[in-house]
mmCIF file of C-alpha atoms in Angstrom:
data_model
loop_
_atom_site.group_PDB
_atom_site.id
_atom_site.type_symbol
_atom_site.label_atom_id
_atom_site.label_comp_id
_atom_site.label_asym_id
_atom_site.label_seq_id
_atom_site.Cartn_x
_atom_site.Cartn_y
_atom_site.Cartn_z
ATOM 1 C CA MET A 168 37.203 9.392 -44.227
ATOM 2 C CA THR A 169 38.325 11.498 -48.070
ATOM 3 C CA LEU A 170 41.644 12.620 -47.707
ATOM 4 C CA PRO A 171 42.533 16.099 -46.109
ATOM 5 C CA THR A 172 44.051 19.536 -47.375
ATOM 6 C CA PRO A 173 47.999 19.366 -48.066
ATOM 7 C CA ARG A 174 49.976 21.041 -45.733
ATOM 8 C CA GLY A 175 53.865 21.563 -47.022
ATOM 9 C CA PRO A 176 55.462 20.070 -50.246
ATOM 10 C CA VAL A 177 55.287 16.549 -48.573
ATOM 11 C CA SER A 178 52.280 15.846 -48.093
ATOM 12 C CA GLU A 179 50.853 17.317 -50.782
ATOM 13 C CA SER A 180 52.595 14.974 -52.975
ATOM 14 C CA LEU A 181 51.948 12.282 -50.768
ATOM 15 C CA PHE A 182 48.077 12.627 -51.205
ATOM 16 C CA GLU A 183 48.934 13.835 -55.419
ATOM 17 C CA LEU A 184 49.922 9.367 -55.355
ATOM 18 C CA LEU A 185 47.751 8.295 -53.211
ATOM 19 C CA ARG A 186 44.292 9.926 -55.546
ATOM 20 C CA HIS A 187 46.763 8.684 -58.516
ATOM 21 C CA GLY A 188 48.714 5.957 -57.671
ATOM 22 C CA SER A 189 51.589 7.378 -58.705
ATOM 23 C CA GLY A 190 52.489 11.461 -58.911
ATOM 24 C CA SER A 191 55.742 13.503 -60.253
ATOM 25 C CA GLY A 192 56.596 14.954 -56.851
ATOM 26 C CA ASP A 193 59.039 14.141 -54.785
ATOM 27 C CA LEU A 194 58.647 11.785 -51.561
ATOM 28 C CA SER A 195 62.146 12.201 -50.458
ATOM 29 C CA THR A 196 61.818 14.673 -47.549
ATOM 30 C CA ALA A 197 63.464 17.274 -45.762
ATOM 31 C CA PHE A 198 62.189 16.804 -41.444
ATOM 32 C CA ASP A 199 65.445 16.658 -40.751
ATOM 33 C CA ALA A 200 65.666 20.189 -40.522
ATOM 34 C CA SER A 201 62.511 20.547 -38.759
ATOM 35 C CA PRO A 202 63.081 22.759 -36.127
ATOM 36 C CA ASP A 203 59.693 21.185 -33.834
ATOM 37 C CA PRO A 204 58.939 17.753 -35.027
ATOM 38 C CA PHE A 205 56.313 17.968 -33.260
ATOM 39 C CA THR A 206 54.730 21.356 -34.282
ATOM 40 C CA ASP A 207 55.833 20.383 -37.982
ATOM 41 C CA GLU A 208 52.748 20.106 -39.463
ATOM 42 C CA ASP A 209 54.098 18.491 -42.935
ATOM 43 C CA LEU A 210 55.606 16.391 -40.907
ATOM 44 C CA GLN A 211 52.601 15.169 -39.070
ATOM 45 C CA LEU A 212 50.465 14.849 -41.150
ATOM 46 C CA CYS A 213 52.404 13.439 -43.707
ATOM 47 C CA LEU A 214 52.343 10.017 -40.094
ATOM 48 C CA TYR A 215 48.909 10.532 -39.610
ATOM 49 C CA VAL A 216 47.822 9.843 -43.142
ATOM 50 C CA ALA A 217 50.253 7.133 -43.649
ATOM 51 C CA TYR A 218 49.545 5.190 -40.730
ATOM 52 C CA GLU A 219 45.749 5.937 -41.297
ATOM 53 C CA LEU A 220 45.652 3.425 -44.311
ATOM 54 C CA HIS A 221 46.555 1.298 -41.688
ATOM 55 C CA TYR A 222 43.960 1.498 -40.083
ATOM 56 C CA ARG A 223 40.688 2.716 -42.253
ATOM 57 C CA GLY A 224 42.145 4.166 -45.282
ATOM 58 C CA PHE A 225 40.347 6.794 -47.084
ATOM 59 C CA GLU A 226 37.404 7.375 -50.388
ATOM 60 C CA GLY A 227 39.341 6.663 -53.398
ATOM 61 C CA VAL A 228 42.814 5.430 -52.296
ATOM 62 C CA ASP A 229 43.801 1.911 -53.758
ATOM 63 C CA PRO A 230 43.689 0.056 -50.494
ATOM 64 C CA GLY A 231 47.204 -1.706 -51.938
ATOM 65 C CA LEU A 232 49.307 1.237 -51.770
ATOM 66 C CA GLU A 233 48.841 0.128 -47.769
ATOM 67 C CA TRP A 234 52.349 -0.989 -48.674
ATOM 68 C CA ASP A 235 53.512 0.777 -51.369
ATOM 69 C CA PRO A 236 57.292 1.309 -51.453
ATOM 70 C CA ALA A 237 57.310 5.252 -52.080
ATOM 71 C CA VAL A 238 55.119 5.920 -48.697
ATOM 72 C CA LEU A 239 56.826 3.470 -46.233
ATOM 73 C CA ALA A 240 59.975 5.248 -47.323
ATOM 74 C CA MET A 241 58.694 8.589 -47.059
ATOM 75 C CA ARG A 242 56.217 6.916 -43.446
ATOM 76 C CA ALA A 243 60.550 5.798 -42.330
ATOM 77 C CA GLU A 244 62.175 8.909 -43.027
ATOM 78 C CA ALA A 245 58.891 11.201 -40.848
ATOM 79 C CA GLU A 246 59.569 7.822 -38.183
ATOM 80 C CA ALA A 247 63.738 8.467 -37.563
ATOM 81 C CA VAL A 248 62.912 12.491 -37.157
ATOM 82 C CA PHE A 249 60.014 12.379 -34.700
ATOM 83 C CA ALA A 250 61.081 9.127 -32.592
ATOM 84 C CA GLU A 251 65.238 10.649 -32.696
ATOM 85 C CA ALA A 252 62.873 14.236 -31.073
ATOM 86 C CA LEU A 253 61.004 12.047 -28.549
ATOM 87 C CA GLU A 254 64.406 10.386 -27.187
ATOM 88 C CA ARG A 255 65.759 13.803 -26.882
ATOM 89 C CA GLU A 256 63.365 14.737 -24.891
ATOM 90 C CA ALA A 257 62.403 11.546 -23.106
ATOM 91 C CA PRO A 258 66.176 9.920 -22.254
ATOM 92 C CA ARG A 259 65.401 6.636 -21.792
ATOM 93 C CA ARG A 260 66.849 5.685 -18.280
ATOM 94 C CA ALA A 261 69.454 3.090 -17.457
ATOM 95 C CA GLY A 262 69.572 0.413 -14.964
ATOM 96 C CA VAL A 263 65.946 0.505 -14.153
ATOM 97 C CA ASP A 264 65.000 -3.129 -11.923
ATOM 98 C CA PRO A 265 62.190 -4.806 -13.835
ATOM 99 C CA GLY A 266 60.040 -5.586 -10.417
ATOM 100 C CA GLU A 267 59.738 -1.368 -9.706
ATOM 101 C CA VAL A 268 58.614 -0.725 -12.898
ATOM 102 C CA ALA A 269 55.209 -1.016 -12.582
ATOM 103 C CA SER A 270 55.755 1.051 -8.978
ATOM 104 C CA LEU A 271 58.052 3.420 -11.041
ATOM 105 C CA LEU A 272 55.014 3.848 -13.935
ATOM 106 C CA PHE A 273 52.901 5.046 -11.014
ATOM 107 C CA GLU A 274 55.751 7.300 -9.189
ATOM 108 C CA LEU A 275 56.227 9.202 -13.224
ATOM 109 C CA ALA A 276 52.144 10.046 -12.815
ATOM 110 C CA LYS A 277 52.230 11.759 -9.556
ATOM 111 C CA SER A 278 55.250 13.550 -10.664
ATOM 112 C CA GLU A 279 53.729 15.221 -13.532
ATOM 113 C CA ASP A 280 52.761 18.800 -13.557
ATOM 114 C CA GLY A 281 52.130 19.664 -16.713
ATOM 115 C CA PRO A 282 49.114 21.801 -17.875
ATOM 116 C CA GLN A 283 45.761 21.419 -16.230
ATOM 117 C CA LEU A 284 43.857 21.445 -18.785
ATOM 118 C CA SER A 285 41.178 18.585 -17.092
ATOM 119 C CA ARG A 286 41.034 20.687 -14.091
ATOM 120 C CA HIS A 287 40.108 24.306 -16.127
ATOM 121 C CA LEU A 288 36.916 23.045 -18.485
ATOM 122 C CA GLY A 289 36.105 20.651 -14.931
ATOM 123 C CA SER A 290 35.949 24.261 -12.716
ATOM 124 C CA SER A 291 35.712 26.582 -15.543
ATOM 125 C CA GLY A 292 35.387 25.800 -19.044
ATOM 126 C CA THR A 293 33.042 27.285 -21.744
ATOM 127 C CA ASP A 294 31.042 24.621 -23.803
ATOM 128 C CA GLU A 295 32.826 26.065 -27.066
ATOM 129 C CA GLN A 296 36.691 25.218 -25.428
ATOM 130 C CA PHE A 297 34.826 21.196 -24.295
ATOM 131 C CA ARG A 298 33.422 21.623 -28.423
ATOM 132 C CA GLU A 299 37.398 22.262 -29.266
ATOM 133 C CA PHE A 300 38.535 19.662 -26.521
ATOM 134 C CA VAL A 301 36.615 17.057 -27.725
ATOM 135 C CA ILE A 302 37.545 17.394 -31.766
ATOM 136 C CA HIS A 303 41.008 17.492 -30.964
ATOM 137 C CA ARG A 304 40.167 13.930 -29.033
ATOM 138 C CA SER A 305 38.066 13.089 -32.127
ATOM 139 C CA ALA A 306 41.522 12.106 -33.886
ATOM 140 C CA TYR A 307 42.244 8.894 -31.492
ATOM 141 C CA GLN A 308 38.831 8.035 -28.948
ATOM 142 C CA LEU A 309 36.613 7.166 -33.143
ATOM 143 C CA LYS A 310 39.452 4.450 -33.031
ATOM 144 C CA GLU A 311 40.330 4.205 -29.442
ATOM 145 C CA ALA A 312 42.051 1.420 -28.214
ATOM 146 C CA ASP A 313 43.750 0.446 -31.773
ATOM 147 C CA PRO A 314 46.860 1.666 -31.606
ATOM 148 C CA HIS A 315 47.327 -0.475 -28.623
ATOM 149 C CA SER A 316 45.835 -3.890 -30.059
ATOM 150 C CA TRP A 317 48.924 -4.215 -32.353
ATOM 151 C CA ALA A 318 51.173 -5.565 -29.476
ATOM 152 C CA ILE A 319 48.198 -8.244 -29.195
ATOM 153 C CA PRO A 320 50.335 -11.056 -31.389
ATOM 154 C CA ARG A 321 53.911 -9.422 -29.590
ATOM 155 C CA LEU A 322 53.117 -10.285 -25.994
ATOM 156 C CA GLU A 323 52.762 -13.429 -24.944
ATOM 157 C CA GLY A 324 52.291 -15.163 -21.438
ATOM 158 C CA PRO A 325 50.510 -13.114 -18.006
ATOM 159 C CA ALA A 326 50.982 -9.928 -20.262
ATOM 160 C CA LYS A 327 49.308 -10.860 -23.015
ATOM 161 C CA ALA A 328 46.412 -12.271 -21.026
ATOM 162 C CA ALA A 329 46.644 -8.651 -18.918
ATOM 163 C CA LEU A 330 46.593 -6.577 -22.544
ATOM 164 C CA VAL A 331 43.260 -8.529 -23.922
ATOM 165 C CA GLU A 332 41.625 -8.036 -20.421
ATOM 166 C CA VAL A 333 42.182 -4.409 -20.483
ATOM 167 C CA GLN A 334 40.828 -3.746 -24.585
ATOM 168 C CA PHE A 335 37.990 -6.046 -23.638
ATOM 169 C CA ASP A 336 37.175 -3.660 -22.032
ATOM 170 C CA GLU A 337 37.568 -0.648 -24.655
ATOM 171 C CA TYR A 338 35.495 -2.765 -27.477
ATOM 172 C CA GLY A 339 32.773 -2.890 -24.941
ATOM 173 C CA SER A 340 33.039 -5.882 -23.786
ATOM 174 C CA GLY A 341 31.294 -7.676 -26.225
ATOM 175 C CA ASP A 342 28.278 -5.014 -26.404
ATOM 176 C CA PRO A 343 28.573 -3.035 -29.969
ATOM 177 C CA GLU A 344 26.619 -0.318 -28.403
ATOM 178 C CA ARG A 345 29.684 0.377 -25.763
ATOM 179 C CA VAL A 346 32.337 0.385 -27.353
ATOM 180 C CA HIS A 347 34.133 3.052 -25.865
ATOM 181 C CA ALA A 348 35.337 4.216 -29.540
ATOM 182 C CA ARG A 349 30.592 4.322 -30.041
ATOM 183 C CA LEU A 350 30.370 6.056 -26.464
ATOM 184 C CA PHE A 351 32.781 9.265 -27.530
ATOM 185 C CA ALA A 352 31.019 9.165 -30.662
ATOM 186 C CA ASP A 353 27.838 9.821 -28.546
ATOM 187 C CA ALA A 354 29.368 12.336 -26.715
ATOM 188 C CA MET A 355 29.999 13.852 -29.718
ATOM 189 C CA GLY A 356 26.586 14.076 -31.218
ATOM 190 C CA ALA A 357 25.670 15.360 -27.367
ATOM 191 C CA LEU A 358 27.569 17.907 -29.163
ATOM 192 C CA GLY A 359 26.046 18.934 -31.449
ATOM 193 C CA LEU A 360 28.944 17.464 -33.616
ATOM 194 C CA ASP A 361 29.896 15.275 -36.333
ATOM 195 C CA SER A 362 30.499 11.821 -35.190
ATOM 196 C CA SER A 363 32.063 10.541 -38.538
ATOM 197 C CA TYR A 364 35.272 9.213 -38.219
ATOM 198 C CA GLY A 365 38.196 11.822 -40.393
ATOM 199 C CA ALA A 366 35.243 14.648 -39.827
ATOM 200 C CA TYR A 367 38.047 17.186 -38.174
ATOM 201 C CA LEU A 368 41.289 15.758 -39.712
ATOM 202 C CA ASP A 369 41.545 19.413 -41.806
ATOM 203 C CA ARG A 370 41.382 21.167 -38.177
ATOM 204 C CA LEU A 371 43.409 19.801 -36.027
ATOM 205 C CA PRO A 372 47.243 21.321 -35.466
ATOM 206 C CA ALA A 373 49.862 19.024 -35.258
ATOM 207 C CA VAL A 374 50.633 19.032 -31.436
ATOM 208 C CA THR A 375 46.368 17.257 -31.619
ATOM 209 C CA LEU A 376 47.972 14.386 -34.373
ATOM 210 C CA ALA A 377 50.967 13.245 -32.372
ATOM 211 C CA THR A 378 49.644 12.330 -29.749
ATOM 212 C CA VAL A 379 47.939 10.234 -32.032
ATOM 213 C CA ASN A 380 50.871 8.963 -34.244
ATOM 214 C CA VAL A 381 52.996 8.503 -31.059
ATOM 215 C CA MET A 382 50.708 5.536 -30.795
ATOM 216 C CA SER A 383 51.209 4.588 -34.171
ATOM 217 C CA LEU A 384 54.962 4.650 -33.986
ATOM 218 C CA PHE A 385 55.148 2.429 -31.101
ATOM 219 C CA GLY A 386 52.308 -0.090 -31.975
ATOM 220 C CA LEU A 387 53.524 -1.229 -36.042
ATOM 221 C CA ASN A 388 57.056 -1.500 -34.915
ATOM 222 C CA ARG A 389 57.728 -4.282 -33.278
ATOM 223 C CA ARG A 390 60.622 -2.873 -31.915
ATOM 224 C CA TRP A 391 59.498 -0.139 -29.846
ATOM 225 C CA LEU A 392 56.780 -2.971 -28.385
ATOM 226 C CA GLY A 393 57.906 -2.067 -24.016
ATOM 227 C CA ALA A 394 57.182 1.389 -25.409
ATOM 228 C CA ILE A 395 53.460 0.854 -26.350
ATOM 229 C CA VAL A 396 52.582 -1.201 -23.410
ATOM 230 C CA GLY A 397 54.237 1.563 -20.854
ATOM 231 C CA HIS A 398 52.222 4.124 -22.789
ATOM 232 C CA LEU A 399 49.034 2.149 -22.574
ATOM 233 C CA ALA A 400 49.724 1.609 -19.333
ATOM 234 C CA MET A 401 50.617 5.881 -18.644
ATOM 235 C CA PHE A 402 47.188 6.215 -20.318
ATOM 236 C CA GLU A 403 45.019 4.034 -17.970
ATOM 237 C CA ILE A 404 46.840 5.495 -14.588
ATOM 238 C CA THR A 405 46.807 9.150 -15.981
ATOM 239 C CA SER A 406 42.786 8.409 -17.198
ATOM 240 C CA PRO A 407 40.280 8.847 -14.395
ATOM 241 C CA GLU A 408 40.925 11.274 -12.612
ATOM 242 C CA PRO A 409 41.036 13.672 -14.918
ATOM 243 C CA ASN A 410 37.264 12.374 -16.566
ATOM 244 C CA ARG A 411 35.490 13.046 -13.474
ATOM 245 C CA ARG A 412 36.125 16.461 -14.124
ATOM 246 C CA TYR A 413 35.281 16.983 -17.272
ATOM 247 C CA ALA A 414 32.414 14.652 -16.615
ATOM 248 C CA ASN A 415 31.860 16.705 -13.762
ATOM 249 C CA GLY A 416 32.282 20.285 -16.044
ATOM 250 C CA LEU A 417 29.929 19.186 -18.956
ATOM 251 C CA ARG A 418 27.007 18.480 -16.174
ATOM 252 C CA ARG A 419 28.039 21.739 -14.789
ATOM 253 C CA LEU A 420 26.781 23.760 -18.077
ATOM 254 C CA GLY A 421 23.787 20.950 -18.380
ATOM 255 C CA LEU A 422 25.341 18.944 -20.802
ATOM 256 C CA GLU A 423 24.345 15.670 -18.757
ATOM 257 C CA SER A 424 23.697 13.868 -22.170
ATOM 258 C CA ALA A 425 27.640 14.162 -23.141
ATOM 259 C CA THR A 426 29.094 12.701 -19.894
ATOM 260 C CA GLU A 427 28.218 9.335 -20.291
ATOM 261 C CA PHE A 428 32.231 8.188 -21.845
ATOM 262 C CA PHE A 429 33.930 9.974 -19.377
ATOM 263 C CA ASP A 430 31.574 8.816 -16.161
ATOM 264 C CA GLU A 431 32.740 5.348 -17.897
ATOM 265 C CA HIS A 432 36.465 5.671 -18.207
ATOM 266 C CA VAL A 433 36.408 6.634 -14.596
ATOM 267 C CA GLU A 434 34.773 3.184 -13.321
ATOM 268 C CA ALA A 435 36.689 1.422 -15.918
ATOM 269 C CA ASP A 436 39.901 2.922 -15.928
ATOM 270 C CA SER A 437 40.084 3.128 -11.854
ATOM 271 C CA ILE A 438 40.331 -1.053 -12.702
ATOM 272 C CA HIS A 439 42.362 -1.143 -15.774
ATOM 273 C CA GLU A 440 45.413 1.169 -14.150
ATOM 274 C CA ASN A 441 46.577 -1.808 -11.873
ATOM 275 C CA ILE A 442 45.610 -4.139 -14.349
ATOM 276 C CA ALA A 443 48.179 -2.801 -16.867
ATOM 277 C CA ALA A 444 51.214 -1.715 -15.055
ATOM 278 C CA HIS A 445 51.263 -4.540 -12.426
ATOM 279 C CA ASP A 446 50.149 -7.556 -14.889
ATOM 280 C CA MET A 447 51.089 -6.293 -18.107
ATOM 281 C CA ALA A 448 53.805 -2.928 -18.022
ATOM 282 C CA GLY A 449 55.268 -5.325 -15.434
ATOM 283 C CA SER A 450 55.141 -8.797 -16.315
ATOM 284 C CA LEU A 451 56.714 -7.704 -19.489
ATOM 285 C CA ALA A 452 59.884 -6.142 -17.740
ATOM 286 C CA LYS A 453 60.098 -9.364 -15.494
ATOM 287 C CA ALA A 454 59.692 -11.511 -18.604
ATOM 288 C CA GLN A 455 62.234 -9.566 -20.852
ATOM 289 C CA PRO A 456 63.909 -6.885 -18.746
ATOM 290 C CA GLU A 457 66.221 -5.309 -21.357
ATOM 291 C CA LEU A 458 62.455 -3.497 -22.496
ATOM 292 C CA GLY A 459 61.908 -2.144 -18.723
ATOM 293 C CA PRO A 460 63.587 0.688 -20.267
ATOM 294 C CA ASP A 461 61.276 0.914 -23.448
ATOM 295 C CA ILE A 462 58.319 0.823 -20.379
ATOM 296 C CA LEU A 463 59.032 3.932 -19.364
ATOM 297 C CA PHE A 464 60.368 5.469 -22.152
ATOM 298 C CA GLY A 465 56.945 5.037 -23.785
ATOM 299 C CA ALA A 466 54.497 6.153 -20.436
ATOM 300 C CA GLU A 467 57.246 9.576 -20.486
ATOM 301 C CA CYS A 468 56.307 10.268 -24.293
ATOM 302 C CA LEU A 469 52.671 10.227 -23.199
ATOM 303 C CA LEU A 470 53.295 12.128 -20.700
ATOM 304 C CA LEU A 471 55.183 15.048 -22.542
ATOM 305 C CA LEU A 472 53.443 14.781 -25.701
ATOM 306 C CA GLU A 473 50.017 15.325 -23.799
ATOM 307 C CA ALA A 474 51.745 18.446 -21.817
ATOM 308 C CA ARG A 475 52.779 19.452 -24.858
ATOM 309 C CA TRP A 476 49.245 19.444 -26.943
ATOM 310 C CA ALA A 477 46.852 20.358 -23.229
ATOM 311 C CA GLY A 478 49.344 23.972 -23.225
ATOM 312 C CA GLU A 479 48.080 24.601 -26.542
ATOM 313 C CA LEU A 480 44.972 24.400 -25.675
ATOM 314 C CA LEU A 481 45.060 26.740 -22.095
ATOM 315 C CA SER A 482 47.854 29.107 -24.641
ATOM 316 C CA ALA A 483 45.354 29.632 -27.118
ATOM 317 C CA TRP A 484 41.957 29.705 -25.312
ATOM 318 C CA GLU A 485 44.486 32.151 -22.491
ATOM 319 C CA GLU A 486 44.935 34.636 -26.116
ATOM 320 C CA GLY A 487 40.448 34.070 -26.609
ATOM 321 C CA ARG A 488 41.634 32.180 -29.610
ATOM 322 C CA SER A 489 40.825 28.788 -31.341
ATOM 323 C CA SER A 490 43.129 25.873 -30.666
ATOM 324 C CA LEU A 491 41.745 24.172 -33.585
ATOM 325 C CA ARG A 492 43.356 25.283 -37.113
ATOM 326 C CA GLU A 493 41.238 27.196 -39.159
ATOM 327 C CA PRO A 494 39.515 29.152 -36.366
ATOM 328 C CA GLY A 495 36.024 29.723 -36.912
ATOM 329 C CA PRO A 496 32.613 28.416 -36.680
ATOM 330 C CA LEU A 497 32.087 24.764 -36.583
ATOM 331 C CA PRO A 498 30.965 22.589 -39.078
ATOM 332 C CA GLU A 499 27.515 21.299 -38.494
ATOM 333 C CA PRO A 500 27.047 17.931 -37.986
ATOM 334 C CA ALA A 501 26.824 15.854 -41.001
ATOM 335 C CA ALA A 502 22.601 15.173 -42.243
ATOM 336 C CA ALA A 503 22.040 11.525 -40.498
#
């Protein structure tokens, strides 16, 4: 993956440093003045790129810059602004009963009344809207499960075993052809899209990057252990029904060849939701009761950011415009 186009002064300075190992710009940020960190293009792109250094990196960027002090300082400042906004929009609960965490997660999922993106795509979405939806999702799905796996070495006992059980399925249960990221890439190919990692980064708005950045924020910072566990639990709980609608919508459009990824998640996540809520999140809360509020916070952050993201897509489509940055014809898939 190549570095994307900068979206502001900080990302411009950051990319100069990453390309050349040094830069003339200042990486100290003014993100604390951002009116909405969730839609701040410069902030979210800087975070996404800084986090990506811990995943697969970028062509022409020295792997050693993963731990560059200036990059880490910039990331910490941006994270602080992002986390403050999350805590403001999803305040922590007090007096959480550890034994009730699993049931509270299911109650949260049932009470969610955000935009019904899956209902729209399932019943009336167009093939072009499905292609845009899949492009948005590619920021995470092409590295599906990786952000949550950062929690594995930080857990022990039943919670660790449950997380590994879920992740084993996400990584194909030992079959590389069944790795969920591979299945998603296959769905992209079936829709005529470029499935190479990071191919559409320049097209993804800040609100989309925020849905992925929150996973990296929680996964890469040990103090957010409860939050990453809660995020994964809610991810699994809220997965089966939307994926059923997506698959039905694709079949309605005659795009059967793109449904396998979504069908897989209907089946797998119907099992994962209970493992993640009870055996993983519930066990962690009982073992470390102080993490109960963080577990619920992570779950609420997922619901918050997904609702913001889905609302942006639906609004764009209702107005007859693309939900992607730089609207226009989508690029053709790269040659094999």
